Amino acid sequence: MCLSKNEMTKNKKIEHEGIIQSLSAQSLDVLIDSYSACSGCHAKGACGMSDMKQKTITVRRPAGDFHVGDRVMVYANMSHAFYSVLLAYVLPSFVIIGTIFFIEKFGSSELTAALSSLGLLALYFVILYLCRNRISKKITFAIAKTSNY
């Protein structure tokens, strides 16, 4: 279950329903269904763009009695969503476009510019991976049990 655009901006939260897959003393792994933006479209069968994936989200374990198989709601702040989009899409786009622009400006071939941008992009994602613990402290999720089973 996702919030509508009006509800998201009103509440400043994104919520997804999920099922607890595993437990530890510090965290819970919750399986959620993630749909593409056009999965609700009436023409999704015709264009082939509908997409649904199951994702596992690790949430810090709150106080309470949780068990594997419990239905829960996972909440994230809109600011966390924007930060994620910035790291995953916006900055990599600037890396690619900026690298191609500057390398071609200094007289190198398009092939060199393209390969260099891919190399820098790979380096960006390696750095992002190495900083994942710091990023996970900024992007946090809350959890609550749902009342309907």
PDB file of C-alpha atoms in Angstrom:
ATOM      1  CA  MET A   1       0.000   0.000   0.000  1.00  0.00           C
ATOM      2  CA  CYS A   2       1.422   3.368  -0.991  1.00  0.00           C
ATOM      3  CA  LEU A   3       0.264   6.843  -0.159  1.00  0.00           C
ATOM      4  CA  SER A   4      -1.129   9.118  -2.814  1.00  0.00           C
ATOM      5  CA  LYS A   5       0.909  12.160  -3.822  1.00  0.00           C
ATOM      6  CA  ASN A   6      -1.332  14.492  -1.784  1.00  0.00           C
ATOM      7  CA  GLU A   7      -1.096  12.304   1.307  1.00  0.00           C
ATOM      8  CA  MET A   8       2.706  12.042   0.952  1.00  0.00           C
ATOM      9  CA  THR A   9       3.211  15.782   0.853  1.00  0.00           C
ATOM     10  CA  LYS A  10       0.724  16.282   3.669  1.00  0.00           C
ATOM     11  CA  ASN A  11       2.296  13.680   5.974  1.00  0.00           C
ATOM     12  CA  LYS A  12       5.872  14.090   4.718  1.00  0.00           C
ATOM     13  CA  LYS A  13       6.198  10.300   4.926  1.00  0.00           C
ATOM     14  CA  ILE A  14       6.247   7.373   2.577  1.00  0.00           C
ATOM     15  CA  GLU A  15       4.788   4.116   3.792  1.00  0.00           C
ATOM     16  CA  HIS A  16       4.838   0.562   2.484  1.00  0.00           C
ATOM     17  CA  GLU A  17       3.188  -2.524   3.859  1.00  0.00           C
ATOM     18  CA  GLY A  18       5.482  -5.481   4.339  1.00  0.00           C
ATOM     19  CA  ILE A  19       6.047  -8.790   6.059  1.00  0.00           C
ATOM     20  CA  ILE A  20       8.825  -9.478   8.545  1.00  0.00           C
ATOM     21  CA  GLN A  21      11.218 -12.002   6.998  1.00  0.00           C
ATOM     22  CA  SER A  22      13.838 -12.275   9.757  1.00  0.00           C
ATOM     23  CA  LEU A  23      14.656 -10.906  13.192  1.00  0.00           C
ATOM     24  CA  SER A  24      17.799 -10.124  15.135  1.00  0.00           C
ATOM     25  CA  ALA A  25      18.365  -8.360  18.442  1.00  0.00           C
ATOM     26  CA  GLN A  26      19.055  -5.028  16.684  1.00  0.00           C
ATOM     27  CA  SER A  27      17.100  -5.164  13.426  1.00  0.00           C
ATOM     28  CA  LEU A  28      14.226  -6.568  11.399  1.00  0.00           C
ATOM     29  CA  ASP A  29      14.285  -7.514   7.722  1.00  0.00           C
ATOM     30  CA  VAL A  30      10.992  -6.571   6.076  1.00  0.00           C
ATOM     31  CA  LEU A  31       9.949  -7.760   2.612  1.00  0.00           C
ATOM     32  CA  ILE A  32       7.987  -5.124   0.673  1.00  0.00           C
ATOM     33  CA  ASP A  33       6.509  -5.055  -2.824  1.00  0.00           C
ATOM     34  CA  SER A  34       7.878  -2.136  -4.839  1.00  0.00           C
ATOM     35  CA  TYR A  35       5.928  -1.012  -7.882  1.00  0.00           C
ATOM     36  CA  SER A  36       7.079   1.195 -10.732  1.00  0.00           C
ATOM     37  CA  ALA A  37       5.395   4.564 -11.170  1.00  0.00           C
ATOM     38  CA  CYS A  38       3.232   3.324 -14.007  1.00  0.00           C
ATOM     39  CA  SER A  39       2.072   0.054 -12.421  1.00  0.00           C
ATOM     40  CA  GLY A  40      -1.300   1.595 -11.615  1.00  0.00           C
ATOM     41  CA  CYS A  41      -1.899   2.745 -15.188  1.00  0.00           C
ATOM     42  CA  HIS A  42      -4.872   1.252 -17.011  1.00  0.00           C
ATOM     43  CA  ALA A  43      -2.697   0.584 -20.103  1.00  0.00           C
ATOM     44  CA  LYS A  44       0.174  -1.136 -18.268  1.00  0.00           C
ATOM     45  CA  GLY A  45      -0.462  -4.459 -20.020  1.00  0.00           C
ATOM     46  CA  ALA A  46      -0.203  -2.891 -23.455  1.00  0.00           C
ATOM     47  CA  CYS A  47       3.051  -1.009 -23.029  1.00  0.00           C
ATOM     48  CA  GLY A  48       4.954  -3.572 -20.965  1.00  0.00           C
ATOM     49  CA  MET A  49       6.203  -0.944 -18.516  1.00  0.00           C
ATOM     50  CA  SER A  50       4.531  -2.319 -15.388  1.00  0.00           C
ATOM     51  CA  ASP A  51       7.118  -3.519 -12.933  1.00  0.00           C
ATOM     52  CA  MET A  52       6.859  -5.042  -9.473  1.00  0.00           C
ATOM     53  CA  LYS A  53       9.820  -6.175  -7.419  1.00  0.00           C
ATOM     54  CA  GLN A  54      10.153  -7.492  -3.917  1.00  0.00           C
ATOM     55  CA  LYS A  55      12.726  -5.684  -1.810  1.00  0.00           C
ATOM     56  CA  THR A  56      14.087  -6.332   1.642  1.00  0.00           C
ATOM     57  CA  ILE A  57      14.505  -3.355   3.945  1.00  0.00           C
ATOM     58  CA  THR A  58      16.459  -3.578   7.182  1.00  0.00           C
ATOM     59  CA  VAL A  59      14.856  -1.589   9.991  1.00  0.00           C
ATOM     60  CA  ARG A  60      16.219  -0.902  13.464  1.00  0.00           C
ATOM     61  CA  ARG A  61      14.227  -3.068  15.845  1.00  0.00           C
ATOM     62  CA  PRO A  62      11.859  -0.986  17.968  1.00  0.00           C
ATOM     63  CA  ALA A  63      10.487  -1.982  21.346  1.00  0.00           C
ATOM     64  CA  GLY A  64       7.614  -4.380  20.988  1.00  0.00           C
ATOM     65  CA  ASP A  65       6.749  -7.965  20.241  1.00  0.00           C
ATOM     66  CA  PHE A  66       7.568  -8.778  16.609  1.00  0.00           C
ATOM     67  CA  HIS A  67       7.615 -12.191  14.949  1.00  0.00           C
ATOM     68  CA  VAL A  68       8.547 -13.543  11.522  1.00  0.00           C
ATOM     69  CA  GLY A  69       5.488 -13.312   9.281  1.00  0.00           C
ATOM     70  CA  ASP A  70       3.942 -10.286  11.024  1.00  0.00           C
ATOM     71  CA  ARG A  71       2.442  -7.663   8.734  1.00  0.00           C
ATOM     72  CA  VAL A  72       3.970  -4.244   9.365  1.00  0.00           C
ATOM     73  CA  MET A  73       4.058  -0.744   7.908  1.00  0.00           C
ATOM     74  CA  VAL A  74       7.481   0.663   7.067  1.00  0.00           C
ATOM     75  CA  TYR A  75       7.761   4.463   7.131  1.00  0.00           C
ATOM     76  CA  ALA A  76      10.399   6.778   5.654  1.00  0.00           C
ATOM     77  CA  ASN A  77      10.557  10.572   5.643  1.00  0.00           C
ATOM     78  CA  MET A  78      10.256  12.392   2.319  1.00  0.00           C
ATOM     79  CA  SER A  79      13.605  14.076   3.005  1.00  0.00           C
ATOM     80  CA  HIS A  80      15.227  10.640   3.124  1.00  0.00           C
ATOM     81  CA  ALA A  81      13.639   9.781  -0.208  1.00  0.00           C
ATOM     82  CA  PHE A  82      14.994  12.949  -1.815  1.00  0.00           C
ATOM     83  CA  TYR A  83      18.459  12.257  -0.375  1.00  0.00           C
ATOM     84  CA  SER A  84      18.337   8.730  -1.829  1.00  0.00           C
ATOM     85  CA  VAL A  85      17.315  10.033  -5.261  1.00  0.00           C
ATOM     86  CA  LEU A  86      20.140  12.575  -5.117  1.00  0.00           C
ATOM     87  CA  LEU A  87      22.731   9.891  -4.359  1.00  0.00           C
ATOM     88  CA  ALA A  88      21.392   7.260  -6.750  1.00  0.00           C
ATOM     89  CA  TYR A  89      20.342   9.309  -9.784  1.00  0.00           C
ATOM     90  CA  VAL A  90      21.190  13.013  -9.735  1.00  0.00           C
ATOM     91  CA  LEU A  91      24.869  12.900  -8.738  1.00  0.00           C
ATOM     92  CA  PRO A  92      25.715   9.988 -11.073  1.00  0.00           C
ATOM     93  CA  SER A  93      24.081  11.893 -13.938  1.00  0.00           C
ATOM     94  CA  PHE A  94      26.263  14.915 -13.191  1.00  0.00           C
ATOM     95  CA  VAL A  95      29.337  12.655 -13.072  1.00  0.00           C
ATOM     96  CA  ILE A  96      28.582  11.230 -16.521  1.00  0.00           C
ATOM     97  CA  ILE A  97      27.603  14.509 -18.199  1.00  0.00           C
ATOM     98  CA  GLY A  98      30.374  16.523 -16.534  1.00  0.00           C
ATOM     99  CA  THR A  99      33.077  14.002 -17.417  1.00  0.00           C
ATOM    100  CA  ILE A 100      31.991  13.778 -21.045  1.00  0.00           C
ATOM    101  CA  PHE A 101      31.779  17.571 -21.319  1.00  0.00           C
ATOM    102  CA  PHE A 102      35.207  18.289 -19.832  1.00  0.00           C
ATOM    103  CA  ILE A 103      37.086  15.500 -21.598  1.00  0.00           C
ATOM    104  CA  GLU A 104      35.646  16.415 -25.005  1.00  0.00           C
ATOM    105  CA  LYS A 105      36.335  20.110 -24.311  1.00  0.00           C
ATOM    106  CA  PHE A 106      40.029  19.308 -23.906  1.00  0.00           C
ATOM    107  CA  GLY A 107      40.142  17.618 -27.309  1.00  0.00           C
ATOM    108  CA  SER A 108      39.830  13.913 -26.541  1.00  0.00           C
ATOM    109  CA  SER A 109      37.678  11.589 -28.597  1.00  0.00           C
ATOM    110  CA  GLU A 110      34.099  10.643 -27.797  1.00  0.00           C
ATOM    111  CA  LEU A 111      35.201   7.090 -27.040  1.00  0.00           C
ATOM    112  CA  THR A 112      37.739   8.331 -24.476  1.00  0.00           C
ATOM    113  CA  ALA A 113      35.107  10.609 -22.925  1.00  0.00           C
ATOM    114  CA  ALA A 114      32.545   7.812 -22.728  1.00  0.00           C
ATOM    115  CA  LEU A 115      34.966   5.285 -21.224  1.00  0.00           C
ATOM    116  CA  SER A 116      36.264   7.864 -18.756  1.00  0.00           C
ATOM    117  CA  SER A 117      32.747   8.741 -17.649  1.00  0.00           C
ATOM    118  CA  LEU A 118      31.948   5.060 -17.112  1.00  0.00           C
ATOM    119  CA  GLY A 119      35.162   4.637 -15.124  1.00  0.00           C
ATOM    120  CA  LEU A 120      34.369   7.632 -12.923  1.00  0.00           C
ATOM    121  CA  LEU A 121      30.820   6.389 -12.509  1.00  0.00           C
ATOM    122  CA  ALA A 122      32.129   3.014 -11.331  1.00  0.00           C
ATOM    123  CA  LEU A 123      34.449   4.821  -8.909  1.00  0.00           C
ATOM    124  CA  TYR A 124      31.492   6.900  -7.639  1.00  0.00           C
ATOM    125  CA  PHE A 125      29.476   3.769  -6.874  1.00  0.00           C
ATOM    126  CA  VAL A 126      32.469   2.097  -5.175  1.00  0.00           C
ATOM    127  CA  ILE A 127      32.810   5.171  -2.947  1.00  0.00           C
ATOM    128  CA  LEU A 128      29.059   5.109  -2.307  1.00  0.00           C
ATOM    129  CA  TYR A 129      29.330   1.443  -1.330  1.00  0.00           C
ATOM    130  CA  LEU A 130      32.232   2.155   1.023  1.00  0.00           C
ATOM    131  CA  CYS A 131      30.200   4.947   2.672  1.00  0.00           C
ATOM    132  CA  ARG A 132      27.077   2.796   3.068  1.00  0.00           C
ATOM    133  CA  ASN A 133      27.301   2.705   6.881  1.00  0.00           C
ATOM    134  CA  ARG A 134      27.423   6.500   7.104  1.00  0.00           C
ATOM    135  CA  ILE A 135      24.563   6.781   4.610  1.00  0.00           C
ATOM    136  CA  SER A 136      22.471   4.227   6.517  1.00  0.00           C
ATOM    137  CA  LYS A 137      22.706   6.430   9.613  1.00  0.00           C
ATOM    138  CA  LYS A 138      21.096   9.286   7.653  1.00  0.00           C
ATOM    139  CA  ILE A 139      18.434   7.213   5.906  1.00  0.00           C
ATOM    140  CA  THR A 140      16.368   5.470   8.550  1.00  0.00           C
ATOM    141  CA  PHE A 141      13.054   3.675   8.552  1.00  0.00           C
ATOM    142  CA  ALA A 142      10.375   3.368  11.225  1.00  0.00           C
ATOM    143  CA  ILE A 143       8.077   0.414  11.625  1.00  0.00           C
ATOM    144  CA  ALA A 144       4.648  -0.275  13.133  1.00  0.00           C
ATOM    145  CA  LYS A 145       2.471  -3.375  13.269  1.00  0.00           C
ATOM    146  CA  THR A 146      -0.652  -3.319  11.158  1.00  0.00           C
ATOM    147  CA  SER A 147      -3.896  -4.267  12.832  1.00  0.00           C
ATOM    148  CA  ASN A 148      -5.339  -6.264   9.933  1.00  0.00           C
ATOM    149  CA  TYR A 149      -4.032  -9.754   9.269  1.00  0.00           C
TER     150      TYR A 149
END
